[in-house]
Amino acid sequence: MEFNECINYLLTTAQHAVFQRMTERLSEHDITPGQYAILNCLWTNKSVNPKEIAKILCLETSTISGVMDRMQKKGIIDRLVSKEDRRCVQVMLTEKGKILEEPVLHVVEEVNKEVMSGFTPEEQALLKDCLRRIAGHEEAGILELDSVVNG
């Protein structure tokens, strides 16, 4: 098999190109793609613990710990430790983190549109569905693809 036909190579280079574009655009708001992922969990769920965030993002809790440290230093999030059980930590948005929601989601939407601009709506839905299947999230995209193709 030629190297440029290897699925790992294709996924890695595609992910790197999107990551670089997202990193550049999110830097306008002084956040990284990893920080955006955590923020998105909090915008959706308001208050969750680090273990729940890690599960939503399919990452290890230790992986997001350092990211959350940097976010807390920037004043974007706060971690509240339970007085009854110091092992219980809730991650919450600060006012600064709440204010970022609209402009950051706008940037993410723009980058998604740019990246997908060369694809028809059907191809976009199929690509997302294929990526979900590779990642093991098959159920998530079937309805989306069906609604684009048949809707």
PDB file of C-alpha atoms in Angstrom:
ATOM      1  CA  MET A   1       0.000   0.000   0.000  1.00  0.00           C
ATOM      2  CA  GLU A   2       1.274   3.446  -0.820  1.00  0.00           C
ATOM      3  CA  PHE A   3       1.771   5.693   2.196  1.00  0.00           C
ATOM      4  CA  ASN A   4      -0.646   8.367   0.943  1.00  0.00           C
ATOM      5  CA  GLU A   5      -3.372   5.702   0.729  1.00  0.00           C
ATOM      6  CA  CYS A   6      -2.999   4.687   4.397  1.00  0.00           C
ATOM      7  CA  ILE A   7      -6.096   5.699   6.395  1.00  0.00           C
ATOM      8  CA  ASN A   8      -3.944   6.712   9.379  1.00  0.00           C
ATOM      9  CA  TYR A   9      -1.938   9.097   7.190  1.00  0.00           C
ATOM     10  CA  LEU A  10      -5.053  10.549   5.573  1.00  0.00           C
ATOM     11  CA  LEU A  11      -6.860  11.060   8.887  1.00  0.00           C
ATOM     12  CA  THR A  12      -3.773  12.496  10.583  1.00  0.00           C
ATOM     13  CA  THR A  13      -3.017  15.012   7.839  1.00  0.00           C
ATOM     14  CA  ALA A  14      -6.662  16.039   7.522  1.00  0.00           C
ATOM     15  CA  GLN A  15      -6.973  16.437  11.304  1.00  0.00           C
ATOM     16  CA  HIS A  16      -3.752  18.467  11.412  1.00  0.00           C
ATOM     17  CA  ALA A  17      -4.967  20.849   8.693  1.00  0.00           C
ATOM     18  CA  VAL A  18      -8.285  21.441  10.469  1.00  0.00           C
ATOM     19  CA  PHE A  19      -6.579  21.736  13.867  1.00  0.00           C
ATOM     20  CA  GLN A  20      -4.149  24.364  12.543  1.00  0.00           C
ATOM     21  CA  ARG A  21      -6.982  26.415  11.053  1.00  0.00           C
ATOM     22  CA  MET A  22      -9.043  26.128  14.240  1.00  0.00           C
ATOM     23  CA  THR A  23      -6.029  27.015  16.410  1.00  0.00           C
ATOM     24  CA  GLU A  24      -5.327  30.121  14.354  1.00  0.00           C
ATOM     25  CA  ARG A  25      -8.913  31.336  14.458  1.00  0.00           C
ATOM     26  CA  LEU A  26      -9.531  30.557  18.146  1.00  0.00           C
ATOM     27  CA  SER A  27      -6.337  32.388  19.116  1.00  0.00           C
ATOM     28  CA  GLU A  28      -8.293  35.604  18.441  1.00  0.00           C
ATOM     29  CA  HIS A  29     -10.159  34.747  21.668  1.00  0.00           C
ATOM     30  CA  ASP A  30      -7.069  33.454  23.520  1.00  0.00           C
ATOM     31  CA  ILE A  31      -8.280  29.852  23.633  1.00  0.00           C
ATOM     32  CA  THR A  32      -7.133  26.582  22.071  1.00  0.00           C
ATOM     33  CA  PRO A  33      -9.195  23.851  20.385  1.00  0.00           C
ATOM     34  CA  GLY A  34      -8.867  21.749  23.565  1.00  0.00           C
ATOM     35  CA  GLN A  35     -10.129  24.623  25.680  1.00  0.00           C
ATOM     36  CA  TYR A  36     -13.009  25.113  23.234  1.00  0.00           C
ATOM     37  CA  ALA A  37     -14.007  21.471  23.721  1.00  0.00           C
ATOM     38  CA  ILE A  38     -14.182  21.915  27.496  1.00  0.00           C
ATOM     39  CA  LEU A  39     -16.024  25.224  27.130  1.00  0.00           C
ATOM     40  CA  ASN A  40     -18.543  23.579  24.829  1.00  0.00           C
ATOM     41  CA  CYS A  41     -19.227  20.920  27.478  1.00  0.00           C
ATOM     42  CA  LEU A  42     -19.838  23.664  30.022  1.00  0.00           C
ATOM     43  CA  TRP A  43     -22.007  25.780  27.706  1.00  0.00           C
ATOM     44  CA  THR A  44     -24.148  22.702  27.141  1.00  0.00           C
ATOM     45  CA  ASN A  45     -24.115  21.240  30.660  1.00  0.00           C
ATOM     46  CA  LYS A  46     -23.444  24.355  32.831  1.00  0.00           C
ATOM     47  CA  SER A  47     -21.747  22.527  35.709  1.00  0.00           C
ATOM     48  CA  VAL A  48     -20.045  19.156  35.496  1.00  0.00           C
ATOM     49  CA  ASN A  49     -17.151  17.393  37.130  1.00  0.00           C
ATOM     50  CA  PRO A  50     -13.841  16.666  35.359  1.00  0.00           C
ATOM     51  CA  LYS A  51     -14.672  12.972  34.997  1.00  0.00           C
ATOM     52  CA  GLU A  52     -17.920  13.810  33.154  1.00  0.00           C
ATOM     53  CA  ILE A  53     -16.093  16.250  30.853  1.00  0.00           C
ATOM     54  CA  ALA A  54     -13.480  13.600  30.062  1.00  0.00           C
ATOM     55  CA  LYS A  55     -16.213  11.077  29.260  1.00  0.00           C
ATOM     56  CA  ILE A  56     -18.046  13.517  26.956  1.00  0.00           C
ATOM     57  CA  LEU A  57     -14.794  14.312  25.127  1.00  0.00           C
ATOM     58  CA  CYS A  58     -13.612  10.657  25.061  1.00  0.00           C
ATOM     59  CA  LEU A  59     -10.406  11.615  26.902  1.00  0.00           C
ATOM     60  CA  GLU A  60      -8.712  10.692  30.155  1.00  0.00           C
ATOM     61  CA  THR A  61      -9.347  12.945  33.150  1.00  0.00           C
ATOM     62  CA  SER A  62      -5.588  13.435  33.490  1.00  0.00           C
ATOM     63  CA  THR A  63      -5.479  14.729  29.902  1.00  0.00           C
ATOM     64  CA  ILE A  64      -7.932  17.546  30.548  1.00  0.00           C
ATOM     65  CA  SER A  65      -6.553  18.447  33.974  1.00  0.00           C
ATOM     66  CA  GLY A  66      -3.702  20.579  32.633  1.00  0.00           C
ATOM     67  CA  VAL A  67      -5.993  22.231  30.102  1.00  0.00           C
ATOM     68  CA  MET A  68      -8.404  23.167  32.893  1.00  0.00           C
ATOM     69  CA  ASP A  69      -5.507  24.516  34.988  1.00  0.00           C
ATOM     70  CA  ARG A  70      -4.635  26.942  32.186  1.00  0.00           C
ATOM     71  CA  MET A  71      -8.292  27.867  31.702  1.00  0.00           C
ATOM     72  CA  GLN A  72      -8.666  28.598  35.400  1.00  0.00           C
ATOM     73  CA  LYS A  73      -5.547  30.808  35.348  1.00  0.00           C
ATOM     74  CA  LYS A  74      -7.100  32.755  32.444  1.00  0.00           C
ATOM     75  CA  GLY A  75     -10.286  33.220  34.476  1.00  0.00           C
ATOM     76  CA  ILE A  76     -12.475  31.285  32.022  1.00  0.00           C
ATOM     77  CA  ILE A  77     -13.538  28.519  34.398  1.00  0.00           C
ATOM     78  CA  ASP A  78     -13.583  27.897  38.104  1.00  0.00           C
ATOM     79  CA  ARG A  79     -13.366  24.624  39.997  1.00  0.00           C
ATOM     80  CA  LEU A  80     -15.406  24.357  43.150  1.00  0.00           C
ATOM     81  CA  VAL A  81     -14.319  21.743  45.665  1.00  0.00           C
ATOM     82  CA  SER A  82     -17.026  20.252  47.884  1.00  0.00           C
ATOM     83  CA  LYS A  83     -16.636  21.073  51.567  1.00  0.00           C
ATOM     84  CA  GLU A  84     -18.038  17.639  52.476  1.00  0.00           C
ATOM     85  CA  ASP A  85     -15.815  15.620  50.136  1.00  0.00           C
ATOM     86  CA  ARG A  86     -12.669  17.227  48.713  1.00  0.00           C
ATOM     87  CA  ARG A  87     -12.632  14.590  45.945  1.00  0.00           C
ATOM     88  CA  CYS A  88     -15.821  16.102  44.493  1.00  0.00           C
ATOM     89  CA  VAL A  89     -15.039  18.959  42.124  1.00  0.00           C
ATOM     90  CA  GLN A  90     -17.498  20.873  39.959  1.00  0.00           C
ATOM     91  CA  VAL A  91     -16.227  22.812  36.962  1.00  0.00           C
ATOM     92  CA  MET A  92     -18.181  25.973  36.235  1.00  0.00           C
ATOM     93  CA  LEU A  93     -17.930  28.826  33.774  1.00  0.00           C
ATOM     94  CA  THR A  94     -16.927  32.254  34.979  1.00  0.00           C
ATOM     95  CA  GLU A  95     -18.533  35.346  33.495  1.00  0.00           C
ATOM     96  CA  LYS A  96     -15.566  35.562  31.101  1.00  0.00           C
ATOM     97  CA  GLY A  97     -16.228  31.977  29.985  1.00  0.00           C
ATOM     98  CA  LYS A  98     -19.921  32.694  29.440  1.00  0.00           C
ATOM     99  CA  ILE A  99     -19.146  35.767  27.329  1.00  0.00           C
ATOM    100  CA  LEU A 100     -16.930  33.683  25.024  1.00  0.00           C
ATOM    101  CA  GLU A 101     -19.796  31.416  23.932  1.00  0.00           C
ATOM    102  CA  GLU A 102     -21.245  33.451  21.073  1.00  0.00           C
ATOM    103  CA  PRO A 103     -18.012  34.620  19.421  1.00  0.00           C
ATOM    104  CA  VAL A 104     -16.251  31.260  19.801  1.00  0.00           C
ATOM    105  CA  LEU A 105     -19.194  29.271  18.432  1.00  0.00           C
ATOM    106  CA  HIS A 106     -19.258  31.700  15.502  1.00  0.00           C
ATOM    107  CA  VAL A 107     -15.567  31.012  14.801  1.00  0.00           C
ATOM    108  CA  VAL A 108     -16.099  27.243  15.007  1.00  0.00           C
ATOM    109  CA  GLU A 109     -19.052  27.456  12.639  1.00  0.00           C
ATOM    110  CA  GLU A 110     -17.015  29.535  10.172  1.00  0.00           C
ATOM    111  CA  VAL A 111     -14.089  27.095  10.250  1.00  0.00           C
ATOM    112  CA  ASN A 112     -16.456  24.150   9.746  1.00  0.00           C
ATOM    113  CA  LYS A 113     -18.016  25.911   6.749  1.00  0.00           C
ATOM    114  CA  GLU A 114     -14.573  26.695   5.283  1.00  0.00           C
ATOM    115  CA  VAL A 115     -13.334  23.138   5.722  1.00  0.00           C
ATOM    116  CA  MET A 116     -16.494  21.613   4.269  1.00  0.00           C
ATOM    117  CA  SER A 117     -17.022  24.164   1.478  1.00  0.00           C
ATOM    118  CA  GLY A 118     -15.721  21.809  -1.208  1.00  0.00           C
ATOM    119  CA  PHE A 119     -18.342  19.176  -0.395  1.00  0.00           C
ATOM    120  CA  THR A 120     -22.024  18.944  -1.243  1.00  0.00           C
ATOM    121  CA  PRO A 121     -24.431  18.666   1.717  1.00  0.00           C
ATOM    122  CA  GLU A 122     -24.744  14.946   0.982  1.00  0.00           C
ATOM    123  CA  GLU A 123     -20.961  14.494   0.949  1.00  0.00           C
ATOM    124  CA  GLN A 124     -20.639  16.469   4.181  1.00  0.00           C
ATOM    125  CA  ALA A 125     -23.182  14.231   5.902  1.00  0.00           C
ATOM    126  CA  LEU A 126     -21.520  11.101   4.510  1.00  0.00           C
ATOM    127  CA  LEU A 127     -18.045  12.235   5.623  1.00  0.00           C
ATOM    128  CA  LYS A 128     -19.277  12.986   9.146  1.00  0.00           C
ATOM    129  CA  ASP A 129     -21.076   9.649   9.270  1.00  0.00           C
ATOM    130  CA  CYS A 130     -17.963   7.777   8.108  1.00  0.00           C
ATOM    131  CA  LEU A 131     -15.802   9.535  10.697  1.00  0.00           C
ATOM    132  CA  ARG A 132     -18.313   8.697  13.438  1.00  0.00           C
ATOM    133  CA  ARG A 133     -18.263   5.054  12.356  1.00  0.00           C
ATOM    134  CA  ILE A 134     -14.465   4.955  12.447  1.00  0.00           C
ATOM    135  CA  ALA A 135     -14.569   6.520  15.933  1.00  0.00           C
ATOM    136  CA  GLY A 136     -17.195   4.008  17.081  1.00  0.00           C
ATOM    137  CA  HIS A 137     -20.073   6.486  17.284  1.00  0.00           C
ATOM    138  CA  GLU A 138     -22.179   4.917  14.531  1.00  0.00           C
ATOM    139  CA  GLU A 139     -25.598   5.762  15.943  1.00  0.00           C
ATOM    140  CA  ALA A 140     -24.960   9.504  16.127  1.00  0.00           C
ATOM    141  CA  GLY A 141     -24.834  10.194  12.409  1.00  0.00           C
ATOM    142  CA  ILE A 142     -27.321   7.830  10.804  1.00  0.00           C
ATOM    143  CA  LEU A 143     -30.309  10.121  11.263  1.00  0.00           C
ATOM    144  CA  GLU A 144     -28.319  13.158  10.111  1.00  0.00           C
ATOM    145  CA  LEU A 145     -27.312  11.427   6.876  1.00  0.00           C
ATOM    146  CA  ASP A 146     -30.808  10.129   6.312  1.00  0.00           C
ATOM    147  CA  SER A 147     -32.355  13.585   6.796  1.00  0.00           C
ATOM    148  CA  VAL A 148     -29.950  15.208   4.302  1.00  0.00           C
ATOM    149  CA  VAL A 149     -30.333  12.535   1.663  1.00  0.00           C
ATOM    150  CA  ASN A 150     -34.086  11.999   2.082  1.00  0.00           C
ATOM    151  CA  GLY A 151     -35.154  15.247   3.716  1.00  0.00           C
TER     152      GLY A 151
END
